PDB file of C-alpha atoms in Angstrom:
ATOM      1  CA  UNK A  17      52.881 138.316 224.013  1.00  0.00           C
ATOM      2  CA  UNK A  18      55.833 140.545 223.378  1.00  0.00           C
ATOM      3  CA  UNK A  19      56.943 140.871 226.993  1.00  0.00           C
ATOM      4  CA  UNK A  20      56.818 139.200 230.355  1.00  0.00           C
ATOM      5  CA  UNK A  21      54.637 141.922 231.777  1.00  0.00           C
ATOM      6  CA  UNK A  22      51.129 140.652 232.369  1.00  0.00           C
ATOM      7  CA  UNK A  23      49.157 140.682 229.162  1.00  0.00           C
ATOM      8  CA  UNK A  24      46.608 143.420 228.709  1.00  0.00           C
ATOM      9  CA  UNK A  25      44.522 141.085 226.522  1.00  0.00           C
ATOM     10  CA  UNK A  26      43.314 139.027 229.470  1.00  0.00           C
ATOM     11  CA  UNK A  27      43.216 139.941 233.145  1.00  0.00           C
ATOM     12  CA  UNK A  28      45.211 137.748 235.514  1.00  0.00           C
ATOM     13  CA  UNK A  29      43.033 134.938 236.769  1.00  0.00           C
ATOM     14  CA  UNK A  30      43.540 132.073 239.139  1.00  0.00           C
ATOM     15  CA  UNK A  31      44.111 128.825 237.317  1.00  0.00           C
ATOM     16  CA  UNK A  32      40.782 127.855 235.769  1.00  0.00           C
ATOM     17  CA  UNK A  33      40.561 124.114 236.349  1.00  0.00           C
ATOM     18  CA  UNK A  34      38.110 123.774 233.472  1.00  0.00           C
ATOM     19  CA  UNK A  35      40.691 125.027 230.945  1.00  0.00           C
ATOM     20  CA  UNK A  36      42.553 122.019 229.504  1.00  0.00           C
ATOM     21  CA  UNK A  37      45.313 124.221 228.059  1.00  0.00           C
ATOM     22  CA  UNK A  38      46.032 125.751 231.459  1.00  0.00           C
ATOM     23  CA  UNK A  39      46.138 122.299 233.042  1.00  0.00           C
ATOM     24  CA  UNK A  40      48.471 121.040 230.300  1.00  0.00           C
ATOM     25  CA  UNK A  41      50.727 124.069 230.810  1.00  0.00           C
ATOM     26  CA  UNK A  42      50.901 123.519 234.583  1.00  0.00           C
ATOM     27  CA  UNK A  43      51.649 119.838 234.014  1.00  0.00           C
ATOM     28  CA  UNK A  44      54.507 120.843 231.688  1.00  0.00           C
ATOM     29  CA  UNK A  45      55.882 123.282 234.284  1.00  0.00           C
ATOM     30  CA  UNK A  46      55.814 120.577 236.976  1.00  0.00           C
ATOM     31  CA  UNK A  47      57.517 118.134 234.586  1.00  0.00           C
ATOM     32  CA  UNK A  48      60.172 120.743 233.909  1.00  0.00           C
ATOM     33  CA  UNK A  49      60.858 121.088 237.649  1.00  0.00           C
ATOM     34  CA  UNK A  50      61.119 117.300 237.987  1.00  0.00           C
ATOM     35  CA  UNK A  51      63.571 117.005 235.080  1.00  0.00           C
ATOM     36  CA  UNK A  52      65.748 119.821 236.416  1.00  0.00           C
ATOM     37  CA  UNK A  53      65.867 118.295 239.909  1.00  0.00           C
ATOM     38  CA  UNK A  54      66.788 114.935 238.371  1.00  0.00           C
ATOM     39  CA  UNK A  55      69.516 116.689 236.302  1.00  0.00           C
ATOM     40  CA  UNK A  56      67.981 115.271 233.134  1.00  0.00           C
ATOM     41  CA  UNK A  57      68.992 118.320 231.118  1.00  0.00           C
ATOM     42  CA  UNK A  58      68.709 116.764 227.647  1.00  0.00           C
ATOM     43  CA  UNK A  59      65.113 115.726 228.430  1.00  0.00           C
ATOM     44  CA  UNK A  60      64.512 119.249 229.778  1.00  0.00           C
ATOM     45  CA  UNK A  61      65.791 120.683 226.508  1.00  0.00           C
ATOM     46  CA  UNK A  62      63.166 118.572 224.720  1.00  0.00           C
ATOM     47  CA  UNK A  63      60.403 120.556 226.463  1.00  0.00           C
ATOM     48  CA  UNK A  64      61.361 123.717 224.569  1.00  0.00           C
ATOM     49  CA  UNK A  65      59.869 125.138 221.387  1.00  0.00           C
ATOM     50  CA  UNK A  66      62.289 126.075 218.650  1.00  0.00           C
ATOM     51  CA  UNK A  67      63.612 129.560 219.364  1.00  0.00           C
ATOM     52  CA  UNK A  68      62.682 129.371 223.051  1.00  0.00           C
ATOM     53  CA  UNK A  69      64.296 131.829 225.466  1.00  0.00           C
ATOM     54  CA  UNK A  70      65.472 131.083 229.004  1.00  0.00           C
ATOM     55  CA  UNK A  71      65.993 134.330 230.941  1.00  0.00           C
ATOM     56  CA  UNK A  72      67.150 135.190 234.463  1.00  0.00           C
ATOM     57  CA  UNK A  73      67.189 138.998 234.581  1.00  0.00           C
ATOM     58  CA  UNK A  74      69.067 141.040 237.157  1.00  0.00           C
ATOM     59  CA  UNK A  75      66.461 143.814 237.127  1.00  0.00           C
ATOM     60  CA  UNK A  76      63.228 142.161 238.294  1.00  0.00           C
ATOM     61  CA  UNK A  77      61.134 144.793 236.525  1.00  0.00           C
ATOM     62  CA  UNK A  78      62.684 144.615 233.078  1.00  0.00           C
ATOM     63  CA  UNK A  79      60.810 143.318 230.064  1.00  0.00           C
ATOM     64  CA  UNK A  80      63.449 144.260 227.469  1.00  0.00           C
ATOM     65  CA  UNK A  81      65.878 141.405 228.048  1.00  0.00           C
ATOM     66  CA  UNK A  82      67.930 142.036 224.900  1.00  0.00           C
ATOM     67  CA  UNK A  83      68.834 145.561 226.043  1.00  0.00           C
ATOM     68  CA  UNK A  84      69.562 144.865 229.705  1.00  0.00           C
ATOM     69  CA  UNK A  85      72.105 142.864 231.654  1.00  0.00           C
ATOM     70  CA  UNK A  86      70.876 139.402 232.671  1.00  0.00           C
ATOM     71  CA  UNK A  87      72.285 136.571 234.737  1.00  0.00           C
ATOM     72  CA  UNK A  88      71.092 134.271 231.922  1.00  0.00           C
ATOM     73  CA  UNK A  89      69.651 135.063 228.480  1.00  0.00           C
ATOM     74  CA  UNK A  90      69.787 131.849 226.463  1.00  0.00           C
ATOM     75  CA  UNK A  91      68.401 131.021 223.059  1.00  0.00           C
ATOM     76  CA  UNK A  92      68.455 127.420 221.730  1.00  0.00           C
ATOM     77  CA  UNK A  93      72.196 127.455 221.034  1.00  0.00           C
ATOM     78  CA  UNK A  94      73.214 128.975 224.371  1.00  0.00           C
ATOM     79  CA  UNK A  95      70.830 126.717 226.313  1.00  0.00           C
ATOM     80  CA  UNK A  96      72.414 123.642 224.694  1.00  0.00           C
ATOM     81  CA  UNK A  97      75.924 124.964 225.390  1.00  0.00           C
ATOM     82  CA  UNK A  98      74.952 125.445 229.038  1.00  0.00           C
ATOM     83  CA  UNK A  99      73.660 121.860 229.152  1.00  0.00           C
ATOM     84  CA  UNK A 100      76.934 120.635 227.638  1.00  0.00           C
ATOM     85  CA  UNK A 101      78.925 122.455 230.322  1.00  0.00           C
ATOM     86  CA  UNK A 102      76.724 121.004 233.075  1.00  0.00           C
ATOM     87  CA  UNK A 103      76.882 117.445 231.769  1.00  0.00           C
ATOM     88  CA  UNK A 104      80.349 117.351 230.227  1.00  0.00           C
ATOM     89  CA  UNK A 105      82.223 117.139 233.522  1.00  0.00           C
ATOM     90  CA  UNK A 106      84.833 119.663 232.394  1.00  0.00           C
ATOM     91  CA  UNK A 107      83.554 122.772 234.157  1.00  0.00           C
ATOM     92  CA  UNK A 108      83.509 123.881 237.764  1.00  0.00           C
ATOM     93  CA  UNK A 109      79.701 124.047 237.603  1.00  0.00           C
ATOM     94  CA  UNK A 110      79.539 120.339 236.701  1.00  0.00           C
ATOM     95  CA  UNK A 111      81.887 119.214 239.471  1.00  0.00           C
ATOM     96  CA  UNK A 112      79.886 118.080 242.493  1.00  0.00           C
ATOM     97  CA  UNK A 113      76.672 119.464 241.038  1.00  0.00           C
ATOM     98  CA  UNK A 114      74.114 120.654 243.559  1.00  0.00           C
ATOM     99  CA  UNK A 115      71.208 118.433 244.489  1.00  0.00           C
ATOM    100  CA  UNK A 116      67.991 120.419 244.222  1.00  0.00           C
ATOM    101  CA  UNK A 117      64.319 120.202 245.065  1.00  0.00           C
ATOM    102  CA  UNK A 118      61.911 122.698 243.509  1.00  0.00           C
ATOM    103  CA  UNK A 119      58.403 123.514 244.583  1.00  0.00           C
ATOM    104  CA  UNK A 120      56.361 125.400 242.000  1.00  0.00           C
ATOM    105  CA  UNK A 121      52.965 126.785 242.985  1.00  0.00           C
ATOM    106  CA  UNK A 122      50.639 129.827 242.889  1.00  0.00           C
ATOM    107  CA  UNK A 123      49.747 129.398 239.217  1.00  0.00           C
ATOM    108  CA  UNK A 124      47.976 132.340 237.602  1.00  0.00           C
ATOM    109  CA  UNK A 125      47.049 132.656 233.934  1.00  0.00           C
ATOM    110  CA  UNK A 126      48.189 136.107 232.801  1.00  0.00           C
ATOM    111  CA  UNK A 127      47.761 135.848 229.049  1.00  0.00           C
ATOM    112  CA  UNK A 128      45.964 133.835 226.396  1.00  0.00           C
ATOM    113  CA  UNK A 129      46.341 133.635 222.648  1.00  0.00           C
ATOM    114  CA  UNK A 130      44.934 131.067 220.223  1.00  0.00           C
ATOM    115  CA  UNK A 131      48.239 129.152 220.180  1.00  0.00           C
ATOM    116  CA  UNK A 132      49.778 130.159 223.529  1.00  0.00           C
ATOM    117  CA  UNK A 133      49.141 130.688 227.204  1.00  0.00           C
ATOM    118  CA  UNK A 134      51.175 132.638 229.756  1.00  0.00           C
ATOM    119  CA  UNK A 135      51.328 131.405 233.335  1.00  0.00           C
ATOM    120  CA  UNK A 136      53.008 133.073 236.287  1.00  0.00           C
ATOM    121  CA  UNK A 137      53.944 131.050 239.352  1.00  0.00           C
ATOM    122  CA  UNK A 138      56.201 131.002 242.392  1.00  0.00           C
ATOM    123  CA  UNK A 139      59.197 128.735 242.849  1.00  0.00           C
ATOM    124  CA  UNK A 140      61.146 127.839 245.951  1.00  0.00           C
ATOM    125  CA  UNK A 141      64.338 125.949 245.204  1.00  0.00           C
ATOM    126  CA  UNK A 142      66.309 124.237 247.943  1.00  0.00           C
ATOM    127  CA  UNK A 143      69.797 123.132 247.005  1.00  0.00           C
ATOM    128  CA  UNK A 144      72.566 121.244 248.671  1.00  0.00           C
ATOM    129  CA  UNK A 145      76.207 121.361 247.613  1.00  0.00           C
ATOM    130  CA  UNK A 146      79.482 120.892 249.465  1.00  0.00           C
ATOM    131  CA  UNK A 147      77.824 120.464 252.885  1.00  0.00           C
ATOM    132  CA  UNK A 148      75.833 123.664 252.461  1.00  0.00           C
ATOM    133  CA  UNK A 149      72.091 124.120 252.015  1.00  0.00           C
ATOM    134  CA  UNK A 150      70.730 127.199 250.270  1.00  0.00           C
ATOM    135  CA  UNK A 151      67.312 128.513 249.289  1.00  0.00           C
ATOM    136  CA  UNK A 152      66.392 130.533 246.220  1.00  0.00           C
ATOM    137  CA  UNK A 153      62.944 131.957 245.596  1.00  0.00           C
ATOM    138  CA  UNK A 154      61.651 133.320 242.320  1.00  0.00           C
ATOM    139  CA  UNK A 155      58.627 134.456 240.400  1.00  0.00           C
ATOM    140  CA  UNK A 156      58.398 132.455 237.178  1.00  0.00           C
ATOM    141  CA  UNK A 157      56.728 133.361 233.922  1.00  0.00           C
ATOM    142  CA  UNK A 158      56.269 130.617 231.365  1.00  0.00           C
ATOM    143  CA  UNK A 159      54.948 131.198 227.872  1.00  0.00           C
ATOM    144  CA  UNK A 160      53.678 127.862 226.613  1.00  0.00           C
ATOM    145  CA  UNK A 161      52.905 127.292 222.936  1.00  0.00           C
ATOM    146  CA  UNK A 162      51.292 124.330 221.223  1.00  0.00           C
ATOM    147  CA  UNK A 163      52.754 122.504 218.241  1.00  0.00           C
ATOM    148  CA  UNK A 164      52.058 119.112 216.658  1.00  0.00           C
ATOM    149  CA  UNK A 165      53.761 117.377 219.611  1.00  0.00           C
ATOM    150  CA  UNK A 166      51.789 119.248 222.280  1.00  0.00           C
ATOM    151  CA  UNK A 167      52.742 122.049 224.664  1.00  0.00           C
ATOM    152  CA  UNK A 168      56.278 123.468 224.584  1.00  0.00           C
ATOM    153  CA  UNK A 169      58.058 126.221 226.517  1.00  0.00           C
ATOM    154  CA  UNK A 170      58.717 129.236 224.300  1.00  0.00           C
ATOM    155  CA  UNK A 171      59.950 131.488 227.100  1.00  0.00           C
ATOM    156  CA  UNK A 172      60.815 131.036 230.733  1.00  0.00           C
ATOM    157  CA  UNK A 173      61.684 134.045 232.862  1.00  0.00           C
ATOM    158  CA  UNK A 174      63.037 133.452 236.361  1.00  0.00           C
ATOM    159  CA  UNK A 175      62.809 136.614 238.473  1.00  0.00           C
ATOM    160  CA  UNK A 176      64.879 135.787 241.551  1.00  0.00           C
ATOM    161  CA  UNK A 177      63.855 137.674 244.675  1.00  0.00           C
ATOM    162  CA  UNK A 178      67.546 138.400 245.296  1.00  0.00           C
ATOM    163  CA  UNK A 179      68.563 138.967 241.660  1.00  0.00           C
ATOM    164  CA  UNK A 180      70.506 142.128 242.473  1.00  0.00           C
ATOM    165  CA  UNK A 181      72.535 140.350 245.170  1.00  0.00           C
ATOM    166  CA  UNK A 182      75.275 137.743 244.802  1.00  0.00           C
ATOM    167  CA  UNK A 183      73.718 134.619 243.307  1.00  0.00           C
ATOM    168  CA  UNK A 184      75.785 131.453 243.426  1.00  0.00           C
ATOM    169  CA  UNK A 185      73.636 129.194 241.275  1.00  0.00           C
ATOM    170  CA  UNK A 186      76.051 128.215 238.542  1.00  0.00           C
ATOM    171  CA  UNK A 187      75.920 124.489 239.280  1.00  0.00           C
ATOM    172  CA  UNK A 188      72.345 123.974 238.055  1.00  0.00           C
ATOM    173  CA  UNK A 189      69.589 125.527 236.025  1.00  0.00           C
ATOM    174  CA  UNK A 190      66.901 127.635 237.651  1.00  0.00           C
TER     175      UNK A 190
END
């Protein structure tokens, strides 16, 4: 799967409840949401495959993240630096971090390979910071791979519905 566009190898299908890999991938995605809401960023980092990419593009239609401007385009090193900033207490994004609750639903398998599965879903994130509540909605694409330790995230793309507007989400991960 070279891009986040739906795979041409397999048509998009509703989550097949008889597919143990799809169920494991959804379970991983829900665990990810839980860890992010709990601000357990080091544990969240442990869900990632080596070389995993975390992307929040500005252009919702782009698939070439390396050649376009993104709100976030993190590899392992950048993801860990972001976690350090959020947990170190020395940045404005770490001060009075937002409390968040994510709901992730509408799971659809959009690609399958022998060692990977791609799942698209919808996320609604409600946050609270400095006496203000905000809502962010996004289409998510997770590419989940399997290694000796089980399923891992190799790519997560967060396509915010308002990505081309002002997004004030620096105090947490999407």
